[in-house]
Every structure is written in structure tokens, then in C-alpha cells.
Short mmCIF file of C-alpha atoms in Angstrom, two decimals:
data_model
loop_
_atom_site.label_atom_id
_atom_site.label_comp_id
_atom_site.label_asym_id
_atom_site.label_seq_id
_atom_site.Cartn_x
_atom_site.Cartn_y
_atom_site.Cartn_z
CA MET A 7 51.08 46.71 -23.28
CA ARG A 8 49.41 44.53 -25.89
CA GLY A 9 50.86 41.38 -24.24
CA THR A 10 49.44 42.48 -20.90
CA LEU A 11 46.02 43.06 -22.51
CA ARG A 12 46.06 39.71 -24.16
CA VAL A 13 46.84 38.05 -20.80
CA ARG A 14 44.01 39.98 -19.12
CA LEU A 15 41.58 38.96 -21.86
CA THR A 16 42.68 35.32 -21.60
CA VAL A 17 42.14 35.36 -17.81
CA LEU A 18 38.74 37.05 -18.25
CA CYS A 19 37.58 34.49 -20.83
CA ALA A 20 38.66 31.72 -18.50
CA LEU A 21 36.72 33.21 -15.61
CA VAL A 22 33.62 33.62 -17.78
CA ALA A 23 33.88 30.04 -18.96
CA ALA A 24 34.31 28.86 -15.39
CA LEU A 25 31.27 30.78 -14.24
CA ALA A 26 29.25 29.49 -17.16
CA ALA A 27 30.19 25.99 -16.07
CA VAL A 28 29.41 26.53 -12.37
CA VAL A 29 26.01 28.25 -12.75
CA PRO A 30 24.26 25.38 -14.64
CA LEU A 31 26.37 22.69 -12.96
CA ARG A 32 23.42 21.14 -11.16
CA ASP A 33 21.24 21.17 -14.28
CA ARG A 34 24.03 19.68 -16.40
CA ALA A 35 24.76 17.00 -13.82
CA ALA A 36 21.09 16.15 -13.71
CA ALA A 37 20.94 15.79 -17.44
CA GLN A 38 24.07 13.66 -17.56
CA ALA A 39 23.22 11.46 -14.62
CA GLY A 40 20.35 9.64 -16.35
CA PRO A 41 16.91 8.74 -15.00
CA ILE A 42 16.15 8.33 -11.33
CA ARG A 43 15.25 4.65 -10.87
CA ILE A 44 12.48 3.64 -8.50
CA GLY A 45 11.97 -0.08 -7.77
CA ILE A 46 8.57 -1.72 -7.56
CA SER A 47 8.40 -5.15 -5.90
CA THR A 48 5.01 -6.60 -6.76
CA ARG A 49 3.06 -9.74 -7.64
CA LEU A 50 3.39 -9.93 -11.42
CA THR A 51 2.71 -13.69 -11.63
CA GLY A 52 0.89 -16.24 -9.50
CA ARG A 53 -2.58 -16.20 -7.89
CA ALA A 54 -2.33 -12.50 -7.10
CA ALA A 55 -1.09 -11.31 -10.51
CA LEU A 56 -4.04 -8.99 -10.75
CA ILE A 57 -2.45 -6.95 -7.96
CA GLY A 58 0.82 -6.72 -9.90
CA ASP A 59 -1.03 -5.68 -13.04
CA GLY A 60 -2.70 -2.86 -11.15
CA ASP A 61 0.56 -1.78 -9.64
CA ARG A 62 2.30 -1.80 -13.01
CA LYS A 63 -0.38 0.24 -14.77
CA SER A 64 -0.69 2.79 -11.94
CA VAL A 65 3.07 3.31 -11.50
CA ILE A 66 3.51 3.73 -15.26
CA MET A 67 0.86 6.42 -15.07
CA ALA A 68 2.65 8.12 -12.21
CA VAL A 69 5.96 8.08 -14.09
CA GLU A 70 4.39 9.39 -17.27
CA GLU A 71 2.83 12.28 -15.37
CA ILE A 72 6.07 13.16 -13.55
CA ASN A 73 8.15 13.02 -16.72
CA GLY A 74 5.46 14.90 -18.69
CA GLY A 75 5.85 17.73 -16.20
CA GLY A 76 9.64 17.88 -16.65
CA GLY A 77 10.67 15.16 -14.27
CA ILE A 78 11.92 15.80 -10.78
CA ALA A 79 14.11 18.91 -10.75
CA GLY A 80 14.70 18.29 -14.45
CA ARG A 81 15.61 14.61 -14.13
CA PRO A 82 13.39 11.89 -15.62
CA VAL A 83 12.08 9.01 -13.56
CA GLU A 84 12.13 5.38 -14.48
CA ALA A 85 10.19 2.54 -12.79
CA VAL A 86 11.88 -0.89 -12.51
CA PHE A 87 9.64 -3.83 -11.67
CA ALA A 88 10.57 -7.08 -9.89
CA ASP A 89 8.20 -10.06 -9.44
CA ASN A 90 7.85 -11.28 -5.83
CA ARG A 91 4.92 -13.61 -6.70
CA GLY A 92 3.49 -12.94 -3.24
CA ILE A 93 6.03 -15.40 -1.70
CA PRO A 94 8.32 -14.08 1.15
CA SER A 95 11.51 -15.71 -0.20
CA GLU A 96 10.76 -14.25 -3.65
CA ALA A 97 10.20 -10.81 -2.03
CA VAL A 98 13.74 -11.03 -0.62
CA ASN A 99 15.08 -11.93 -4.08
CA ALA A 100 13.16 -9.08 -5.66
CA ALA A 101 14.56 -6.57 -3.11
CA ARG A 102 18.09 -7.77 -3.69
CA LYS A 103 17.73 -7.53 -7.47
CA LEU A 104 16.27 -3.98 -7.35
CA ALA A 105 18.90 -2.76 -4.93
CA GLU A 106 22.03 -4.55 -6.16
CA VAL A 107 21.45 -5.01 -9.91
CA ASP A 108 19.04 -2.27 -10.88
CA ARG A 109 20.53 0.26 -8.37
CA VAL A 110 17.21 1.85 -7.56
CA VAL A 111 17.05 4.80 -5.10
CA ALA A 112 14.02 3.35 -3.24
CA ILE A 113 11.66 0.37 -3.38
CA VAL A 114 7.86 0.54 -3.30
CA ASP A 115 6.83 -2.69 -1.59
CA SER A 116 3.71 -4.56 -2.61
CA ALA A 117 4.74 -7.98 -1.27
CA GLY A 118 2.09 -8.32 1.47
CA SER A 119 2.78 -8.51 5.19
CA SER A 120 4.75 -11.78 5.09
CA GLY A 121 6.89 -10.47 2.20
CA THR A 122 7.52 -7.15 3.95
CA LEU A 123 8.55 -8.87 7.20
CA ALA A 124 10.92 -11.14 5.26
CA VAL A 125 12.64 -8.18 3.58
CA LEU A 126 13.10 -6.04 6.68
CA PRO A 127 16.20 -7.85 8.03
CA ILE A 128 18.18 -7.32 4.79
CA LEU A 129 17.40 -3.62 4.33
CA PRO A 130 20.36 -2.30 6.41
CA GLN A 131 22.73 -4.47 4.31
CA LEU A 132 21.12 -3.23 1.04
CA GLY A 133 21.01 0.35 2.27
CA VAL A 134 17.75 1.21 0.45
CA VAL A 135 14.33 2.41 1.54
CA ASN A 136 11.49 -0.12 1.46
CA LEU A 137 8.16 1.79 1.34
CA ALA A 138 5.31 -0.58 2.11
CA LYS A 139 1.88 0.58 0.89
CA THR A 140 -0.51 -2.26 1.73
CA SER A 141 1.17 -4.44 4.39
CA THR A 142 -0.93 -4.26 7.55
CA ASN A 143 0.83 -6.60 10.05
CA PRO A 144 1.45 -4.60 13.31
CA ARG A 145 4.96 -5.99 13.78
CA ILE A 146 6.13 -3.78 10.92
CA TYR A 147 5.50 -0.78 13.10
CA GLU A 148 7.40 -2.23 15.97
CA LEU A 149 10.43 -3.08 13.85
CA SER A 150 10.70 0.17 11.85
CA GLY A 151 12.37 3.51 12.52
CA VAL A 152 13.18 3.73 16.22
CA GLY A 153 12.15 0.11 16.42
CA GLY A 154 15.49 -0.73 14.88
CA ASN A 155 15.26 -0.48 11.06
CA PRO A 156 15.86 3.03 9.67
CA TRP A 157 15.20 1.87 6.03
CA SER A 158 11.70 0.54 6.61
CA PHE A 159 8.78 2.92 5.95
CA ARG A 160 5.04 2.34 5.67
CA MET A 161 2.47 4.68 4.19
CA ASN A 162 -0.65 2.61 5.06
CA VAL A 163 -2.10 2.06 8.55
CA ASP A 164 -1.85 -1.38 10.16
CA ASP A 165 -4.32 -3.83 11.62
CA ASN A 166 -4.07 -2.47 15.18
CA MET A 167 -4.89 1.06 13.94
CA ILE A 168 -7.66 -0.22 11.64
CA ALA A 169 -9.08 -2.41 14.40
CA ASP A 170 -9.36 0.52 16.79
CA VAL A 171 -11.79 2.13 14.33
CA PHE A 172 -13.51 -0.93 12.81
CA ALA A 173 -14.05 -2.75 16.13
CA THR A 174 -16.04 0.24 17.36
CA PHE A 175 -18.11 0.25 14.14
CA ILE A 176 -18.76 -3.51 14.48
CA SER A 177 -19.71 -3.27 18.16
CA GLN A 178 -22.44 -0.81 17.33
CA ARG A 179 -24.08 -3.41 15.09
CA VAL A 180 -23.56 -6.91 16.59
CA ARG A 181 -22.96 -8.41 20.00
CA SER A 182 -21.36 -11.73 18.93
CA LEU A 183 -18.91 -12.60 16.16
CA SER A 184 -16.89 -15.34 14.49
CA ILE A 185 -13.50 -14.57 12.91
CA LEU A 186 -12.36 -16.34 9.79
CA ALA A 187 -8.88 -15.46 8.47
CA TYR A 188 -5.94 -16.49 6.43
CA ASN A 189 -3.32 -18.64 8.17
CA ASP A 190 -0.50 -16.19 7.48
CA ASP A 191 0.97 -12.94 8.82
CA PHE A 192 -1.91 -10.92 7.32
CA GLY A 193 -4.70 -13.09 8.69
CA ARG A 194 -3.24 -13.97 12.09
CA GLY A 195 -2.04 -10.38 12.66
CA ALA A 196 -5.51 -9.04 11.98
CA ALA A 197 -7.23 -11.66 14.16
CA GLU A 198 -4.85 -10.92 17.01
CA ALA A 199 -5.61 -7.23 16.65
CA TYR A 200 -9.44 -7.57 16.58
CA THR A 201 -10.09 -10.14 19.29
CA PRO A 202 -9.16 -8.03 22.37
CA ARG A 203 -10.64 -4.85 20.88
CA LEU A 204 -13.98 -6.52 20.20
CA GLN A 205 -14.02 -8.11 23.64
CA ALA A 206 -13.25 -4.74 25.22
CA ARG A 207 -16.32 -3.38 23.34
CA ARG A 208 -18.48 -6.20 24.76
CA VAL A 209 -18.60 -8.22 21.51
CA ARG A 210 -18.26 -11.95 22.23
CA VAL A 211 -15.87 -13.71 19.82
CA LEU A 212 -17.46 -17.13 19.64
CA THR A 213 -15.07 -18.87 17.21
CA THR A 214 -11.81 -18.11 15.38
CA ASP A 215 -10.72 -20.23 12.39
CA PHE A 216 -7.70 -19.97 10.08
CA PHE A 217 -7.33 -21.45 6.60
CA GLU A 218 -4.86 -21.43 3.73
CA ARG A 219 -5.07 -19.09 0.79
CA GLY A 220 -6.76 -20.65 -2.22
CA ALA A 221 -8.85 -23.03 -0.05
CA PRO A 222 -11.46 -24.56 -2.37
CA ASP A 223 -14.06 -25.42 0.27
CA TYR A 224 -15.17 -23.28 3.18
CA ARG A 225 -18.24 -25.36 3.97
CA PRO A 226 -16.73 -27.33 6.95
CA VAL A 227 -15.66 -24.10 8.72
CA LEU A 228 -18.87 -22.36 7.79
CA SER A 229 -20.83 -25.24 9.24
CA ARG A 230 -19.02 -24.76 12.59
CA VAL A 231 -19.73 -21.05 12.45
CA LYS A 232 -23.40 -21.76 11.68
CA ARG A 233 -23.68 -23.99 14.76
CA ALA A 234 -22.11 -21.25 16.89
CA ASN A 235 -24.72 -18.87 15.49
CA PRO A 236 -22.96 -15.47 15.84
CA GLN A 237 -24.71 -12.31 14.82
CA GLY A 238 -21.74 -11.35 12.60
CA ILE A 239 -18.69 -12.70 10.85
CA LEU A 240 -15.30 -10.96 10.45
CA LEU A 241 -13.79 -12.24 7.20
CA ILE A 242 -10.07 -11.51 6.66
CA VAL A 243 -9.34 -12.53 3.03
CA THR A 244 -8.66 -11.03 -0.37
CA ALA A 245 -11.02 -10.84 -3.28
CA ALA A 246 -10.18 -14.16 -4.98
CA ASP A 247 -11.02 -16.21 -1.91
CA ALA A 248 -13.94 -14.02 -0.84
CA MET A 249 -15.68 -14.95 -4.09
CA VAL A 250 -15.65 -18.62 -3.18
CA PHE A 251 -16.60 -17.93 0.42
CA ALA A 252 -19.58 -15.70 -0.61
CA ARG A 253 -21.24 -18.41 -2.77
CA GLN A 254 -20.75 -21.21 -0.15
CA PHE A 255 -21.99 -18.88 2.62
CA HIS A 256 -25.14 -18.33 0.55
CA GLU A 257 -25.55 -22.01 -0.35
CA LEU A 258 -25.63 -22.82 3.36
CA GLY A 259 -28.39 -20.37 3.95
CA MET A 260 -26.35 -18.17 6.30
CA THR A 261 -27.57 -14.66 6.92
CA GLN A 262 -25.04 -13.17 9.37
CA GLN A 263 -23.75 -9.67 8.89
CA VAL A 264 -20.36 -9.98 7.20
CA PHE A 265 -17.59 -7.50 8.03
CA SER A 266 -14.50 -7.80 5.89
CA ARG A 267 -10.87 -6.80 6.06
CA GLY A 268 -9.73 -7.41 2.52
CA ASP A 269 -10.88 -5.97 -0.73
CA ILE A 270 -14.46 -6.95 -1.35
CA GLY A 271 -14.92 -3.50 -2.88
CA SER A 272 -12.44 -4.37 -5.66
CA PRO A 273 -13.63 -4.52 -9.33
CA GLU A 274 -12.55 -8.18 -9.37
CA PHE A 275 -14.95 -9.06 -6.54
CA ILE A 276 -17.76 -6.86 -7.82
CA ALA A 277 -17.48 -8.47 -11.25
CA SER A 278 -17.63 -11.95 -9.73
CA ILE A 279 -21.03 -11.36 -8.11
CA LYS A 280 -22.67 -9.18 -10.80
CA ASP A 281 -25.16 -11.85 -11.67
CA SER A 282 -26.15 -12.39 -8.07
CA PRO A 283 -25.32 -9.24 -6.03
CA GLN A 284 -27.92 -10.13 -3.44
CA ILE A 285 -25.62 -12.78 -1.95
CA VAL A 286 -23.30 -10.08 -0.57
CA GLU A 287 -25.92 -7.35 -0.05
CA GLY A 288 -24.95 -5.24 2.98
CA TRP A 289 -21.43 -6.67 3.43
CA VAL A 290 -19.12 -4.07 5.00
CA ASP A 291 -15.42 -3.64 4.54
CA ALA A 292 -12.70 -1.58 6.12
CA THR A 293 -10.26 -0.68 3.41
CA LEU A 294 -7.31 1.49 2.52
CA TRP A 295 -8.82 2.72 -0.72
CA ALA A 296 -11.95 2.21 -2.80
CA GLN A 297 -13.39 3.50 -6.04
CA GLY A 298 -15.13 6.84 -5.54
CA ILE A 299 -12.36 8.24 -3.32
CA ASP A 300 -10.25 9.82 -6.14
CA PRO A 301 -12.41 10.36 -9.28
CA VAL A 302 -9.71 12.25 -11.11
CA TYR A 303 -7.21 9.42 -10.86
CA GLU A 304 -9.91 6.87 -11.65
CA GLN A 305 -10.94 8.71 -14.82
CA ARG A 306 -7.32 8.98 -15.98
CA TYR A 307 -6.71 5.29 -15.26
CA ARG A 308 -9.75 4.21 -17.31
CA ALA A 309 -8.79 6.46 -20.19
CA ARG A 310 -5.18 5.22 -20.15
CA TRP A 311 -5.84 1.46 -19.77
CA ASN A 312 -9.54 0.86 -20.53
CA ASP A 313 -9.63 -0.99 -17.22
CA GLU A 314 -10.85 -0.46 -13.65
CA PRO A 315 -8.36 0.72 -10.98
CA ILE A 316 -7.79 -1.39 -7.88
CA SER A 317 -6.64 -0.36 -4.38
CA HIS A 318 -3.14 -1.77 -4.60
CA GLY A 319 -2.55 0.14 -7.80
CA ALA A 320 -3.97 3.40 -6.52
CA LEU A 321 -1.66 3.20 -3.45
CA GLY A 322 1.33 2.44 -5.72
CA TYR A 323 0.44 5.54 -7.79
CA TYR A 324 0.36 7.75 -4.63
CA ALA A 325 3.60 6.16 -3.35
CA VAL A 326 5.46 7.23 -6.54
CA ARG A 327 3.53 10.32 -7.60
CA TYR A 328 3.33 12.06 -4.25
CA VAL A 329 5.52 10.43 -1.53
CA LEU A 330 8.73 9.40 -3.26
CA ALA A 331 8.59 12.22 -5.80
CA THR A 332 8.39 14.72 -2.94
CA ALA A 333 11.28 13.07 -1.05
CA ILE A 334 13.46 12.89 -4.13
CA GLU A 335 12.76 16.51 -5.04
CA ARG A 336 13.72 17.61 -1.55
CA THR A 337 17.00 15.76 -1.52
CA LEU A 338 17.81 17.13 -4.99
CA ARG A 339 17.00 20.61 -3.85
CA ASP A 340 19.03 20.30 -0.68
CA THR A 341 22.08 18.46 -1.99
CA GLY A 342 21.99 18.61 -5.80
CA GLN A 343 22.02 14.81 -5.95
CA VAL A 344 19.94 11.76 -5.27
CA THR A 345 21.27 9.23 -2.87
CA ARG A 346 19.55 6.42 -1.02
CA GLU A 347 20.52 8.04 2.31
CA GLY A 348 19.17 11.36 1.06
CA VAL A 349 15.78 9.81 0.11
CA ARG A 350 15.59 8.08 3.49
CA ASP A 351 16.31 11.28 5.42
CA ALA A 352 13.91 13.35 3.25
CA LEU A 353 11.08 10.83 3.83
CA ARG A 354 11.39 11.40 7.56
CA ARG A 355 10.73 15.12 7.05
CA ILE A 356 8.05 15.28 4.34
CA SER A 357 4.35 16.12 4.86
CA VAL A 358 2.44 15.80 1.64
CA SER A 359 -1.23 16.07 0.88
CA THR A 360 -2.71 13.13 -1.10
CA PRO A 361 -6.25 12.03 -2.07
CA ILE A 362 -6.14 9.56 0.89
CA GLY A 363 -5.06 12.16 3.44
CA ARG A 364 -1.76 13.68 4.57
CA ILE A 365 1.32 11.48 4.47
CA ALA A 366 3.94 12.29 7.12
CA PHE A 367 6.07 9.70 8.96
CA ASP A 368 6.46 9.41 12.72
CA ASP A 369 9.52 8.03 14.56
CA HIS A 370 8.54 4.47 13.55
CA ASN A 371 8.50 5.62 9.91
CA GLN A 372 4.73 5.16 9.96
CA ALA A 373 2.15 7.35 8.17
CA TYR A 374 -1.52 7.83 9.05
CA PRO A 375 -3.72 8.27 5.97
CA ASN A 376 -7.45 7.77 6.04
CA LEU A 377 -9.31 4.51 6.55
CA TYR A 378 -12.52 3.92 4.54
CA ILE A 379 -15.56 1.91 5.58
CA ILE A 380 -17.57 0.83 2.60
CA GLN A 381 -20.74 -1.25 1.99
CA LEU A 382 -21.97 -3.32 -0.90
CA ARG A 383 -25.42 -2.28 -2.03
CA GLY A 384 -27.07 -3.48 -5.23
CA GLY A 385 -23.77 -4.79 -6.47
CA ALA A 386 -22.02 -1.39 -6.10
CA VAL A 387 -19.74 0.17 -3.52
CA LYS A 388 -21.01 2.87 -1.18
CA ILE A 389 -18.49 4.77 0.96
CA LEU A 390 -19.99 4.98 4.46
CA ARG A 391 -17.20 6.78 6.23
CA ALA A 392 -13.77 8.23 5.82
CA ALA A 393 -12.10 7.84 9.20
CA ARG A 394 -9.03 9.54 10.61
CA VAL A 395 -6.64 7.00 12.05
CA ALA A 396 -4.40 7.58 15.09
CA PRO A 397 -1.50 5.46 16.45
CA ALA A 398 -2.92 2.26 17.90
CA GLY A 399 -3.92 2.38 21.55
CA GLY A 400 -2.89 5.99 21.77
CA ARG A 401 0.79 5.12 21.35
#
């Protein structure tokens, strides 16, 4: 009798121990598995290092907030950075390092349009999500999701989508225009998007000129534009080159209305013209983000870094804090583990509210957040309009 009781007690203890192991299995596995690694491919060095600095600071903030709230389903998050220097070949190297060496579950892509397009062909081989947040070339839409690449996602709208909105805005203010743009995938892609849309809205495009990034002298091309005498100029550049352009534009006595597709609302640009804000008075920009859109994030950023937030950094913050965190949480909830395939599949199904609008991906893995039209007045940014963006051309 005693022997039978001892056997029963032994079996009961074993069952209790087994149940104790099974019930917290997911939590224990999470604790033992280590941090969830998210890769950030950005421009840490080179001419656009300011972008990388903004990305780094904003993503660190996002990770601190996630981990301060207990992580994602109890697991901490770690950001791993790779320098793409804003060069397509380096963007490919950065993606390979993050995927193959650092073993991240997803990559937030801040490589620019040319870098994103260079990385797309290797994503199926790497088997990792590439989430673009500022690349606006329309070909990315065509190549992603049902366009052939299931690993390519984009949370920002592209130049075709932006042009549908901005060309209408421009056409209500001028009847003739010259386009000046970078000679790369960003500049040429934007110019190709705007020209037919402006013409369809009865705006005459008098001249179109392309130039290299970092060009020191815009006076020759500005002189050609001055002779053409358009009512407006569409300038497709980033802040560093817009500074040089603005001063030479003013030196030549030009007074055309300037519309920009870059980041003339950035702190970098505003600081560069603080002693002479009148030279860019009334310039208008169509942008993915600007200061004043998200005061809570901006206040936290200033308190954390004693610095001003920029658009690239803010979008990196949203990519990690809202978009990837939601997808990772969903795959953990559904499967108890984080895999690259799980993150990819979860991204297709998420719909998450962010300060720039709702992020949900269509069959081209494309999201449709807001577009902002801003204007420079008295050396400060004024938000004129927050526009809802639809698939380009009703597609």
C-alpha cells in the first residue's frame, strides 16, 4: 500500500512539474531567447551623416520606450545600425551585414531611393523584410509585394502619389514652371512624376534640368531658368544643396515662387538661413513630416538629446515604435516566436494608428500615411495642409 502511494505521489509530482514547465513556457523561452534585433541601414557617415544621426537618436528613443514598457511580449528589443553612406553599393553591403552577421528580424531602410532599389533584388536571398521609410521612387511600388518582391515594404508615399496632390496645389498658383532636380533615382523619378501631372493641369513645364548632388554652383542653370522666365520653380533637392541654391537664387535677383520636394523645413535648412530668412520667404514644400506634426515626440526628442528632430529620424521612430513593434507583437502572440517570415506576414495584416496617419499595407506592401504641405514664413515652418494620399492615378 505504501509503495503504491509513493508511486502515485511520484507521478503526481512529475505531472505538477510538467505543468509548471508548460504554463510559463512561452515566457521562459522569451527570457532565454535574448533581445529581438532590428536592423537600421542609414547614412552614418558622408555628406548625409545628419540623416544618420537623426535616425540613430530617434531609434534609440523608440527602443528605450519599448524596453521601458516591458519590451514586446516580455522580450527586450535591440537596434543594430549599419552605415550605407547614402551609396547604393554600400546599402547592399549594409543589408547583407544586418541580415547575415547581425541576424536581425527586419531592416528599417534609410538608404534613399537608389539604395532601396539596389537592395531589392537581394532580399529574397536574404529572407528579411526591408521597410523603407523615406524612399519615394515610384518603381519601388511596382517591384514590391505582388510586383514580385514579398520582402519589400514601404511606409512612406512615393513621388507619383505625392505629385497627384502637389501638382494640383501648384496648378492653383502658377501657370508655368521650371523643374530642377538631382540626377539620380530620387530626382529623375520625381521629375518624371510631376511633368505629365502638371501638364494635365495646364501648367507649362518650360525647362527641366538635372544636376549632381553637392554641386557648388547653380548659377548656370539658374541663368537658363531666368531666361525662360517661369512663374514658379519645382526644386527637388535635400537641405544641404537647397542652402546653396537659395543664396545663388537670391543673388541673381530671381523672384519666382519656389515649390520644393525635399526637406527645406528641416532644422538644418532653417538654421542656414536664420540671418536672412527673407531669401526663402514663401517657399513651399511637400514633405513626409515636419516639426509641429507630433509635439509629444518632438518634446521628448529635445529633452533626450538637446537637439532638434528631423523628418528622417521621426519616420525611423515611427517605423520601430509603431510599425515593427506591432508586427513583432502579433507574430509573438500568434506563434510564440519571432521569425523573419512571421514579421513579414504580420506586416501584411497590421493596421496601426500613428501621428502621421494610419499605416496599413496594400498588396504592393505600400502604406498611405499623410502628406504635409508646409511654407516658410519669417524663418519658421507653417503647416498649410495635411493631405490624405491615395494610390497614384487611382490604382
